[in-house]
XYZ file of C-alpha atoms in Angstrom:
305
model
C -29.201 -10.593 10.301
C -27.260 -13.517 8.524
C -29.590 -14.305 5.709
C -29.945 -10.678 4.506
C -25.929 -10.166 4.305
C -26.642 -12.379 0.630
C -29.730 -11.530 -0.176
C -27.901 -8.004 -0.501
C -24.866 -9.695 -2.592
C -28.118 -11.316 -4.528
C -29.113 -7.382 -4.950
C -25.957 -5.724 -6.281
C -25.532 -9.177 -8.239
C -28.921 -8.046 -9.632
C -28.663 -4.506 -10.356
C -25.447 -4.889 -12.122
C -26.834 -7.529 -14.618
C -29.893 -4.886 -14.927
C -27.481 -2.153 -15.425
C -26.342 -4.299 -18.679
C -29.659 -4.632 -19.718
C -30.543 -0.684 -19.229
C -27.984 0.120 -21.455
C -28.762 -1.618 -24.329
C -31.923 -0.173 -24.331
C -30.528 3.685 -24.000
C -28.109 2.616 -26.974
C -30.663 1.127 -29.193
C -31.762 4.189 -28.426
C -29.297 6.271 -30.439
C -26.872 7.112 -27.479
C -23.132 6.598 -27.989
C -21.701 3.510 -26.164
C -18.896 5.832 -24.810
C -21.936 8.363 -23.047
C -23.573 5.485 -21.361
C -20.120 4.220 -19.908
C -19.770 8.137 -18.835
C -22.975 8.408 -16.923
C -22.982 5.142 -15.491
C -19.944 6.504 -13.591
C -20.333 10.145 -13.205
C -23.992 9.225 -11.070
C -21.746 6.372 -9.207
C -19.580 8.828 -8.300
C -22.114 11.243 -6.982
C -23.670 8.731 -5.166
C -20.182 7.172 -3.661
C -19.257 10.827 -2.469
C -22.512 10.846 -0.217
C -21.473 7.611 1.009
C -18.075 8.839 1.311
C -19.402 11.970 3.565
C -21.345 9.894 5.373
C -18.198 7.516 6.356
C -14.713 10.400 6.666
C -13.754 8.522 9.356
C -10.331 6.737 8.374
C -10.847 7.064 4.895
C -6.587 7.379 3.783
C -7.775 10.092 1.571
C -3.941 11.110 2.877
C -2.394 8.671 1.521
C -0.298 8.171 -1.756
C -0.774 4.936 -1.994
C -4.461 4.451 -1.872
C -4.332 7.245 -4.690
C -1.895 5.426 -6.770
C -3.995 1.714 -7.552
C -7.128 3.211 -6.691
C -6.197 5.537 -9.976
C -5.027 1.889 -11.596
C -8.863 0.351 -10.833
C -10.178 3.399 -12.026
C -8.533 3.059 -14.834
C -10.111 -0.117 -15.504
C -13.062 0.567 -14.133
C -13.404 2.881 -16.719
C -11.901 0.451 -19.444
C -14.454 -2.032 -17.815
C -17.508 0.479 -18.760
C -16.386 1.141 -21.576
C -15.883 -2.069 -23.631
C -18.944 -3.288 -22.200
C -20.861 -1.587 -23.423
C -19.764 -1.643 -26.811
C -19.710 -5.208 -26.948
C -23.347 -4.846 -26.577
C -23.247 -2.456 -29.606
C -21.771 -4.920 -31.024
C -22.879 -8.278 -30.112
C -25.452 -8.780 -27.670
C -26.380 -8.192 -24.085
C -25.673 -12.204 -23.017
C -22.739 -12.438 -25.259
C -21.385 -9.477 -23.169
C -21.967 -10.426 -19.282
C -20.890 -13.469 -20.130
C -17.686 -12.812 -21.923
C -16.753 -9.903 -18.907
C -17.842 -12.656 -16.346
C -14.562 -14.740 -17.416
C -12.729 -11.774 -15.186
C -11.862 -14.613 -12.486
C -10.301 -15.908 -15.463
C -7.821 -13.381 -16.801
C -6.815 -12.968 -13.144
C -5.609 -16.389 -13.216
C -3.567 -16.334 -16.042
C -2.328 -12.931 -14.796
C -0.919 -14.475 -11.452
C 0.437 -17.658 -12.915
C 2.684 -15.474 -15.836
C 3.569 -12.791 -12.299
C 4.069 -16.669 -10.747
C 1.521 -15.127 -7.740
C -0.941 -18.427 -8.040
C 1.107 -21.756 -9.423
C -1.041 -23.606 -11.756
C -1.829 -26.752 -11.397
C -4.031 -29.616 -13.685
C -7.214 -28.815 -12.261
C -6.565 -24.718 -12.647
C -5.871 -25.564 -16.928
C -8.757 -28.167 -17.176
C -11.459 -25.248 -16.420
C -9.394 -22.396 -18.074
C -9.927 -25.223 -21.973
C -13.260 -25.366 -20.470
C -14.170 -21.680 -19.596
C -11.948 -20.939 -23.200
C -14.170 -24.294 -25.092
C -17.977 -22.052 -23.965
C -16.332 -19.072 -25.426
C -15.861 -20.319 -28.759
C -19.228 -22.092 -28.463
C -20.873 -18.601 -26.918
C -19.819 -16.334 -29.433
C -20.166 -18.827 -32.291
C -16.243 -18.443 -33.899
C -17.256 -21.246 -35.828
C -19.764 -18.604 -38.126
C -18.525 -14.954 -36.948
C -21.338 -12.548 -37.286
C -23.908 -15.119 -36.560
C -26.958 -13.642 -34.698
C -25.248 -10.149 -34.860
C -22.314 -10.970 -32.623
C -19.054 -9.712 -34.614
C -15.398 -9.734 -33.826
C -15.443 -5.925 -32.941
C -18.413 -7.144 -30.018
C -16.664 -10.033 -29.122
C -13.139 -8.181 -28.791
C -15.079 -5.957 -26.245
C -16.508 -8.149 -24.488
C -13.268 -10.120 -23.858
C -11.027 -6.462 -23.070
C -14.039 -5.474 -20.508
C -13.699 -8.751 -18.291
C -9.816 -7.911 -18.816
C -10.078 -4.498 -17.486
C -12.064 -5.922 -14.308
C -9.588 -7.738 -13.597
C -7.533 -4.824 -13.189
C -9.798 -2.736 -11.787
C -9.860 -6.467 -8.949
C -6.123 -5.433 -9.288
C -6.442 -2.040 -8.096
C -9.056 -2.317 -5.536
C -6.791 -4.984 -3.823
C -3.703 -3.348 -3.383
C -5.387 0.428 -2.841
C -7.712 -1.659 0.268
C -4.814 -1.670 3.018
C -4.498 2.331 2.716
C -8.117 3.309 2.912
C -11.760 3.002 3.109
C -14.174 1.821 0.120
C -15.422 4.238 -0.080
C -12.712 6.151 -0.298
C -10.840 3.938 -3.234
C -14.465 4.133 -5.688
C -14.846 8.488 -5.446
C -11.209 7.942 -6.744
C -12.065 5.433 -8.765
C -15.081 6.660 -10.508
C -13.288 10.348 -10.935
C -10.882 8.654 -12.656
C -13.494 6.932 -15.029
C -15.332 10.501 -15.425
C -11.880 11.422 -16.323
C -11.356 9.069 -18.972
C -13.932 8.598 -20.198
C -15.152 12.396 -20.856
C -12.498 12.611 -23.719
C -13.692 10.001 -25.924
C -17.511 10.613 -25.581
C -19.966 12.299 -28.218
C -19.755 15.183 -27.187
C -23.481 16.692 -28.058
C -24.882 13.598 -26.650
C -22.868 13.986 -23.363
C -25.095 18.018 -22.844
C -28.481 16.278 -24.441
C -28.541 14.253 -21.922
C -29.049 17.066 -19.338
C -32.611 17.520 -21.171
C -33.430 14.590 -22.513
C -36.656 12.625 -21.855
C -34.244 9.336 -21.404
C -32.810 10.016 -18.460
C -34.720 8.810 -15.562
C -32.746 5.582 -17.576
C -29.816 7.621 -17.576
C -29.803 7.858 -13.689
C -30.788 4.087 -13.127
C -27.882 2.947 -15.025
C -26.129 4.940 -12.617
C -27.755 4.168 -9.649
C -27.754 0.576 -9.845
C -25.030 0.387 -11.911
C -21.933 1.513 -10.359
C -24.540 3.632 -6.956
C -26.224 1.801 -4.165
C -24.974 -1.497 -5.985
C -21.665 -1.257 -4.646
C -23.394 0.204 -1.422
C -25.558 -2.986 -0.385
C -22.792 -5.504 -2.236
C -20.005 -4.189 0.093
C -22.742 -4.196 3.604
C -23.804 -7.535 1.794
C -20.426 -9.050 1.973
C -20.021 -8.366 6.119
C -21.334 -12.090 6.498
C -21.631 -13.738 3.195
C -18.468 -16.233 2.470
C -16.226 -15.984 -0.145
C -17.502 -19.025 -2.210
C -21.823 -17.920 -1.223
C -20.767 -14.510 -2.590
C -19.164 -16.308 -6.018
C -21.904 -18.555 -5.930
C -24.742 -15.687 -5.942
C -22.302 -13.697 -8.158
C -23.917 -15.731 -11.091
C -26.906 -13.502 -11.026
C -25.353 -10.413 -12.766
C -24.795 -12.294 -16.951
C -28.399 -14.496 -15.612
C -30.151 -11.125 -15.423
C -28.418 -9.046 -17.721
C -28.550 -12.581 -20.428
C -32.755 -12.772 -19.630
C -33.344 -9.000 -19.694
C -32.001 -9.015 -23.887
C -33.338 -12.721 -24.530
C -36.826 -10.790 -22.980
C -36.997 -7.166 -23.481
C -34.057 -6.396 -26.311
C -35.033 -9.548 -29.106
C -32.069 -10.847 -28.750
C -31.621 -14.632 -28.991
C -29.237 -17.769 -28.675
C -29.119 -20.854 -30.367
C -28.710 -23.711 -28.346
C -24.940 -24.406 -28.359
C -24.679 -20.891 -27.390
C -26.926 -21.914 -24.104
C -24.317 -24.820 -23.594
C -21.267 -22.743 -24.112
C -22.614 -20.120 -21.916
C -23.174 -22.659 -19.000
C -20.518 -24.382 -19.174
C -18.054 -20.394 -18.418
C -20.359 -19.427 -16.073
C -20.247 -22.909 -14.344
C -16.690 -23.266 -14.153
C -15.568 -19.462 -13.323
C -17.795 -19.944 -10.273
C -16.104 -22.887 -9.596
C -12.627 -21.507 -9.709
C -14.182 -18.868 -7.852
C -15.090 -20.968 -5.063
C -12.147 -23.242 -5.228
C -9.883 -19.877 -4.388
C -12.002 -18.319 -1.724
C -8.958 -19.134 1.030
C -7.834 -15.852 -0.403
C -5.070 -16.661 -2.284
C -5.929 -15.748 -5.708
C -7.726 -12.105 -6.321
C -11.454 -12.454 -6.253
C -14.001 -9.567 -6.374
C -15.070 -10.972 -3.299
C -12.060 -10.977 -1.173
C -10.850 -7.660 -2.561
C -13.710 -5.729 -1.135
C -13.648 -7.364 2.275
C -9.717 -7.193 2.358
C -9.332 -4.539 4.982
C -12.252 -2.346 5.367
C -16.243 -3.039 6.160
C -17.389 -0.315 6.686
Protein backbone atom coordinates (compact mmCIF):
# COMPACT_ATOMS: atom_id res chain seq x y z
CA UNK A 1 0.00 0.00 0.00
CA UNK A 2 1.58 3.19 -1.20
CA UNK A 3 -0.25 5.35 1.32
CA UNK A 4 1.20 3.34 4.19
CA UNK A 5 4.79 4.31 3.35
CA UNK A 6 4.54 8.02 4.28
CA UNK A 7 2.66 6.93 7.39
CA UNK A 8 5.62 4.74 8.39
CA UNK A 9 8.01 7.66 7.85
CA UNK A 10 5.75 9.84 9.99
CA UNK A 11 5.60 7.13 12.65
CA UNK A 12 9.40 6.94 12.78
CA UNK A 13 9.66 10.72 13.13
CA UNK A 14 7.05 10.57 15.89
CA UNK A 15 9.07 7.88 17.69
CA UNK A 16 12.26 9.97 17.43
CA UNK A 17 10.39 12.94 18.83
CA UNK A 18 9.11 10.86 21.73
CA UNK A 19 12.65 9.65 22.46
CA UNK A 20 13.73 13.21 23.22
CA UNK A 21 10.89 13.61 25.69
CA UNK A 22 11.55 10.23 27.31
CA UNK A 23 15.21 11.15 27.66
CA UNK A 24 14.16 14.40 29.29
CA UNK A 25 12.04 12.49 31.79
CA UNK A 26 14.93 10.18 32.67
CA UNK A 27 17.35 13.05 33.19
CA UNK A 28 14.77 14.89 35.28
CA UNK A 29 14.75 11.76 37.45
CA UNK A 30 18.50 12.12 37.97
CA UNK A 31 19.96 9.88 35.28
CA UNK A 32 23.21 10.94 33.61
CA UNK A 33 22.87 12.15 30.00
CA UNK A 34 25.61 9.79 28.82
CA UNK A 35 23.91 6.83 30.50
CA UNK A 36 20.64 7.72 28.77
CA UNK A 37 22.42 8.03 25.42
CA UNK A 38 24.30 4.75 25.98
CA UNK A 39 21.19 2.72 26.67
CA UNK A 40 19.32 4.28 23.78
CA UNK A 41 22.07 2.98 21.51
CA UNK A 42 22.58 -0.42 23.17
CA UNK A 43 18.90 -1.34 23.19
CA UNK A 44 18.64 -0.11 19.62
CA UNK A 45 21.64 -2.29 18.73
CA UNK A 46 19.90 -5.40 20.08
CA UNK A 47 16.85 -4.60 17.99
CA UNK A 48 18.90 -4.00 14.83
CA UNK A 49 20.88 -7.23 15.35
CA UNK A 50 17.62 -9.18 15.32
CA UNK A 51 16.70 -7.41 12.08
CA UNK A 52 20.12 -8.25 10.63
CA UNK A 53 19.71 -11.93 11.55
CA UNK A 54 16.47 -11.99 9.56
CA UNK A 55 18.10 -10.31 6.55
CA UNK A 56 21.49 -11.98 6.35
CA UNK A 57 21.87 -12.08 2.56
CA UNK A 58 23.96 -9.47 0.77
CA UNK A 59 24.77 -7.61 3.98
CA UNK A 60 28.30 -6.59 2.95
CA UNK A 61 29.88 -7.37 6.32
CA UNK A 62 33.04 -8.60 4.60
CA UNK A 63 33.67 -5.18 3.07
CA UNK A 64 36.42 -3.13 4.72
CA UNK A 65 34.89 0.06 3.36
CA UNK A 66 31.56 -0.82 4.93
CA UNK A 67 33.24 -1.18 8.31
CA UNK A 68 35.19 2.06 7.93
CA UNK A 69 32.27 4.26 6.91
CA UNK A 70 29.90 2.55 9.35
CA UNK A 71 32.40 3.34 12.10
CA UNK A 72 32.34 6.99 11.02
CA UNK A 73 28.55 6.87 11.12
CA UNK A 74 28.70 5.29 14.58
CA UNK A 75 30.93 8.03 15.95
CA UNK A 76 28.51 10.57 14.53
CA UNK A 77 25.56 8.77 16.12
CA UNK A 78 27.38 8.59 19.47
CA UNK A 79 28.00 12.32 19.43
CA UNK A 80 24.47 13.01 18.28
CA UNK A 81 22.84 10.99 21.06
CA UNK A 82 25.16 12.31 23.77
CA UNK A 83 25.07 15.99 22.81
CA UNK A 84 21.32 15.87 22.21
CA UNK A 85 20.64 14.70 25.75
CA UNK A 86 23.23 17.10 27.16
CA UNK A 87 21.41 19.90 25.37
CA UNK A 88 18.13 18.78 26.90
CA UNK A 89 19.74 18.54 30.34
CA UNK A 90 21.14 22.08 30.11
CA UNK A 91 18.32 23.64 28.14
CA UNK A 92 15.03 22.22 26.96
CA UNK A 93 13.68 19.48 24.73
CA UNK A 94 12.22 22.02 22.29
CA UNK A 95 15.49 23.90 21.81
CA UNK A 96 17.61 20.74 21.61
CA UNK A 97 15.32 19.06 19.08
CA UNK A 98 15.09 22.14 16.87
CA UNK A 99 18.84 22.76 16.88
CA UNK A 100 19.46 19.13 15.97
CA UNK A 101 16.94 19.44 13.15
CA UNK A 102 19.37 21.93 11.59
CA UNK A 103 21.66 19.06 10.55
CA UNK A 104 20.90 19.55 6.81
CA UNK A 105 22.20 23.11 7.18
CA UNK A 106 25.53 21.80 8.46
CA UNK A 107 25.64 19.32 5.59
CA UNK A 108 25.20 22.20 3.16
CA UNK A 109 28.00 24.21 4.78
CA UNK A 110 30.32 21.20 4.73
CA UNK A 111 29.41 20.55 1.10
CA UNK A 112 30.24 24.17 0.27
CA UNK A 113 33.61 23.90 2.02
CA UNK A 114 34.45 20.61 0.29
CA UNK A 115 33.21 21.93 -3.07
CA UNK A 116 30.63 19.15 -3.26
CA UNK A 117 27.81 21.67 -3.56
CA UNK A 118 27.70 25.01 -5.34
CA UNK A 119 26.26 27.82 -3.21
CA UNK A 120 23.74 30.26 -4.61
CA UNK A 121 21.70 33.21 -3.36
CA UNK A 122 18.73 31.04 -2.40
CA UNK A 123 20.81 28.72 -0.25
CA UNK A 124 22.65 31.57 1.47
CA UNK A 125 19.33 33.28 2.17
CA UNK A 126 17.97 30.08 3.69
CA UNK A 127 21.08 29.72 5.85
CA UNK A 128 20.71 33.33 7.03
CA UNK A 129 17.06 32.72 7.94
CA UNK A 130 18.00 29.61 9.93
CA UNK A 131 20.70 31.54 11.79
CA UNK A 132 18.14 34.25 12.59
CA UNK A 133 15.78 31.54 13.82
CA UNK A 134 18.53 30.09 16.01
CA UNK A 135 19.11 33.49 17.55
CA UNK A 136 15.43 33.91 18.38
CA UNK A 137 15.00 30.35 19.64
CA UNK A 138 18.08 30.31 21.87
CA UNK A 139 17.66 33.92 23.02
CA UNK A 140 21.31 34.77 22.45
CA UNK A 141 20.50 38.30 23.56
CA UNK A 142 19.58 36.97 27.02
CA UNK A 143 21.50 33.76 27.72
CA UNK A 144 20.09 32.03 30.76
CA UNK A 145 16.51 33.00 30.07
CA UNK A 146 14.00 30.15 30.38
CA UNK A 147 16.76 27.89 31.67
CA UNK A 148 18.69 27.88 28.38
CA UNK A 149 22.45 27.87 28.99
CA UNK A 150 25.51 28.19 26.73
CA UNK A 151 26.17 24.49 27.32
CA UNK A 152 22.66 23.65 26.18
CA UNK A 153 23.01 25.73 23.03
CA UNK A 154 26.50 24.43 22.23
CA UNK A 155 25.49 20.82 22.81
CA UNK A 156 22.43 21.25 20.59
CA UNK A 157 24.57 22.62 17.76
CA UNK A 158 27.10 19.81 18.22
CA UNK A 159 24.27 17.26 18.14
CA UNK A 160 23.34 18.58 14.71
CA UNK A 161 26.95 18.52 13.54
CA UNK A 162 27.37 14.94 14.72
CA UNK A 163 24.16 13.96 13.00
CA UNK A 164 25.57 15.43 9.80
CA UNK A 165 28.64 13.21 10.34
CA UNK A 166 26.32 10.22 10.72
CA UNK A 167 24.66 11.16 7.42
CA UNK A 168 28.02 11.36 5.64
CA UNK A 169 29.16 8.04 7.10
CA UNK A 170 25.94 6.26 6.19
CA UNK A 171 26.02 7.78 2.71
CA UNK A 172 29.42 6.33 1.89
CA UNK A 173 28.77 3.01 3.63
CA UNK A 174 25.50 2.42 1.77
CA UNK A 175 27.03 1.20 -1.54
CA UNK A 176 28.90 -1.53 0.33
CA UNK A 177 26.23 -3.17 2.47
CA UNK A 178 22.70 -3.30 3.80
CA UNK A 179 21.16 -0.73 6.15
CA UNK A 180 20.90 -3.41 8.83
CA UNK A 181 24.64 -4.13 8.65
CA UNK A 182 25.56 -0.44 8.67
CA UNK A 183 23.34 0.32 11.64
CA UNK A 184 24.59 -2.75 13.52
CA UNK A 185 28.20 -1.62 13.18
CA UNK A 186 27.31 2.00 13.87
CA UNK A 187 25.44 1.21 17.08
CA UNK A 188 28.21 -1.13 18.21
CA UNK A 189 30.71 1.71 17.78
CA UNK A 190 28.29 4.02 19.58
CA UNK A 191 28.08 1.67 22.55
CA UNK A 192 31.87 1.37 22.76
CA UNK A 193 32.27 5.15 22.56
CA UNK A 194 29.64 6.06 25.15
CA UNK A 195 30.47 3.46 27.78
CA UNK A 196 33.54 5.48 28.79
CA UNK A 197 31.98 8.85 29.69
CA UNK A 198 28.85 7.23 31.17
CA UNK A 199 28.61 7.08 34.95
CA UNK A 200 29.62 3.51 35.85
CA UNK A 201 27.41 3.21 38.92
CA UNK A 202 24.36 4.47 37.06
CA UNK A 203 25.12 2.26 34.06
CA UNK A 204 24.88 -0.80 36.30
CA UNK A 205 21.94 0.59 38.28
CA UNK A 206 19.80 0.74 35.14
CA UNK A 207 19.64 -3.06 35.13
CA UNK A 208 17.60 -3.08 38.33
CA UNK A 209 15.89 0.31 38.34
CA UNK A 210 12.11 0.80 38.33
CA UNK A 211 12.76 3.19 35.43
CA UNK A 212 13.77 0.35 33.11
CA UNK A 213 10.51 0.55 31.09
CA UNK A 214 11.45 4.11 30.12
CA UNK A 215 14.93 3.00 29.09
CA UNK A 216 13.42 0.16 27.06
CA UNK A 217 10.98 2.52 25.37
CA UNK A 218 13.80 4.97 24.66
CA UNK A 219 15.91 2.31 22.95
CA UNK A 220 13.12 0.66 20.99
CA UNK A 221 11.43 3.87 19.86
CA UNK A 222 14.54 6.02 19.57
CA UNK A 223 17.00 3.65 17.91
CA UNK A 224 15.42 0.29 17.13
CA UNK A 225 11.90 0.11 15.76
CA UNK A 226 12.07 3.67 14.46
CA UNK A 227 14.88 2.91 12.00
CA UNK A 228 13.15 -0.24 10.77
CA UNK A 229 9.84 1.45 10.01
CA UNK A 230 11.64 4.49 8.59
CA UNK A 231 13.66 2.49 6.07
CA UNK A 232 10.64 0.43 5.05
CA UNK A 233 8.57 3.59 4.81
CA UNK A 234 11.05 5.24 2.45
CA UNK A 235 10.53 2.50 -0.13
CA UNK A 236 7.62 4.34 -1.74
CA UNK A 237 7.95 7.79 -0.20
CA UNK A 238 9.56 10.58 -2.19
CA UNK A 239 12.47 12.41 -0.54
CA UNK A 240 10.52 15.67 -0.73
CA UNK A 241 7.55 14.22 1.13
CA UNK A 242 9.83 12.49 3.64
CA UNK A 243 11.54 15.82 4.31
CA UNK A 244 8.25 17.48 5.12
CA UNK A 245 7.00 14.58 7.24
CA UNK A 246 10.26 14.64 9.21
CA UNK A 247 9.13 17.90 10.80
CA UNK A 248 6.99 15.72 13.05
CA UNK A 249 10.12 14.82 15.05
CA UNK A 250 11.01 18.25 16.51
CA UNK A 251 7.35 19.20 16.81
CA UNK A 252 6.61 16.03 18.81
CA UNK A 253 9.65 16.55 21.02
CA UNK A 254 8.72 20.18 21.62
CA UNK A 255 5.12 19.37 22.50
CA UNK A 256 6.32 16.63 24.85
CA UNK A 257 8.51 19.12 26.67
CA UNK A 258 5.82 21.78 26.82
CA UNK A 259 2.98 19.49 27.91
CA UNK A 260 4.68 16.88 30.09
CA UNK A 261 7.93 18.44 31.30
CA UNK A 262 6.54 21.89 32.15
CA UNK A 263 8.88 23.64 29.72
CA UNK A 264 7.92 26.95 28.17
CA UNK A 265 8.61 29.03 25.07
CA UNK A 266 8.00 32.75 24.67
CA UNK A 267 6.57 34.10 21.43
CA UNK A 268 9.88 34.96 19.76
CA UNK A 269 11.23 31.49 20.52
CA UNK A 270 8.18 30.02 18.81
CA UNK A 271 8.83 32.31 15.86
CA UNK A 272 12.46 31.21 15.73
CA UNK A 273 11.45 27.56 15.85
CA UNK A 274 9.00 28.11 13.02
CA UNK A 275 11.62 29.84 10.87
CA UNK A 276 14.05 26.97 11.41
CA UNK A 277 11.58 24.16 10.77
CA UNK A 278 10.08 25.68 7.64
CA UNK A 279 13.43 26.74 6.15
CA UNK A 280 15.26 23.48 6.85
CA UNK A 281 12.33 21.50 5.48
CA UNK A 282 12.31 23.68 2.37
CA UNK A 283 16.06 23.12 1.93
CA UNK A 284 15.56 19.37 2.25
CA UNK A 285 12.75 19.41 -0.31
CA UNK A 286 14.84 21.58 -2.63
CA UNK A 287 17.68 19.04 -2.41
CA UNK A 288 15.43 16.03 -2.99
CA UNK A 289 17.09 15.38 -6.35
CA UNK A 290 19.91 13.87 -4.32
CA UNK A 291 22.66 16.40 -4.93
CA UNK A 292 23.24 17.44 -1.32
CA UNK A 293 23.18 14.74 1.32
CA UNK A 294 20.03 14.26 3.32
CA UNK A 295 18.80 11.57 5.66
CA UNK A 296 16.08 10.59 3.21
CA UNK A 297 18.35 10.06 0.21
CA UNK A 298 20.98 8.34 2.35
CA UNK A 299 18.75 5.55 3.62
CA UNK A 300 17.53 4.71 0.12
CA UNK A 301 20.78 5.13 -1.77
CA UNK A 302 21.28 1.42 -2.44
CA UNK A 303 19.40 -1.17 -0.42
CA UNK A 304 15.69 -1.37 0.19
CA UNK A 305 15.51 -4.43 2.43
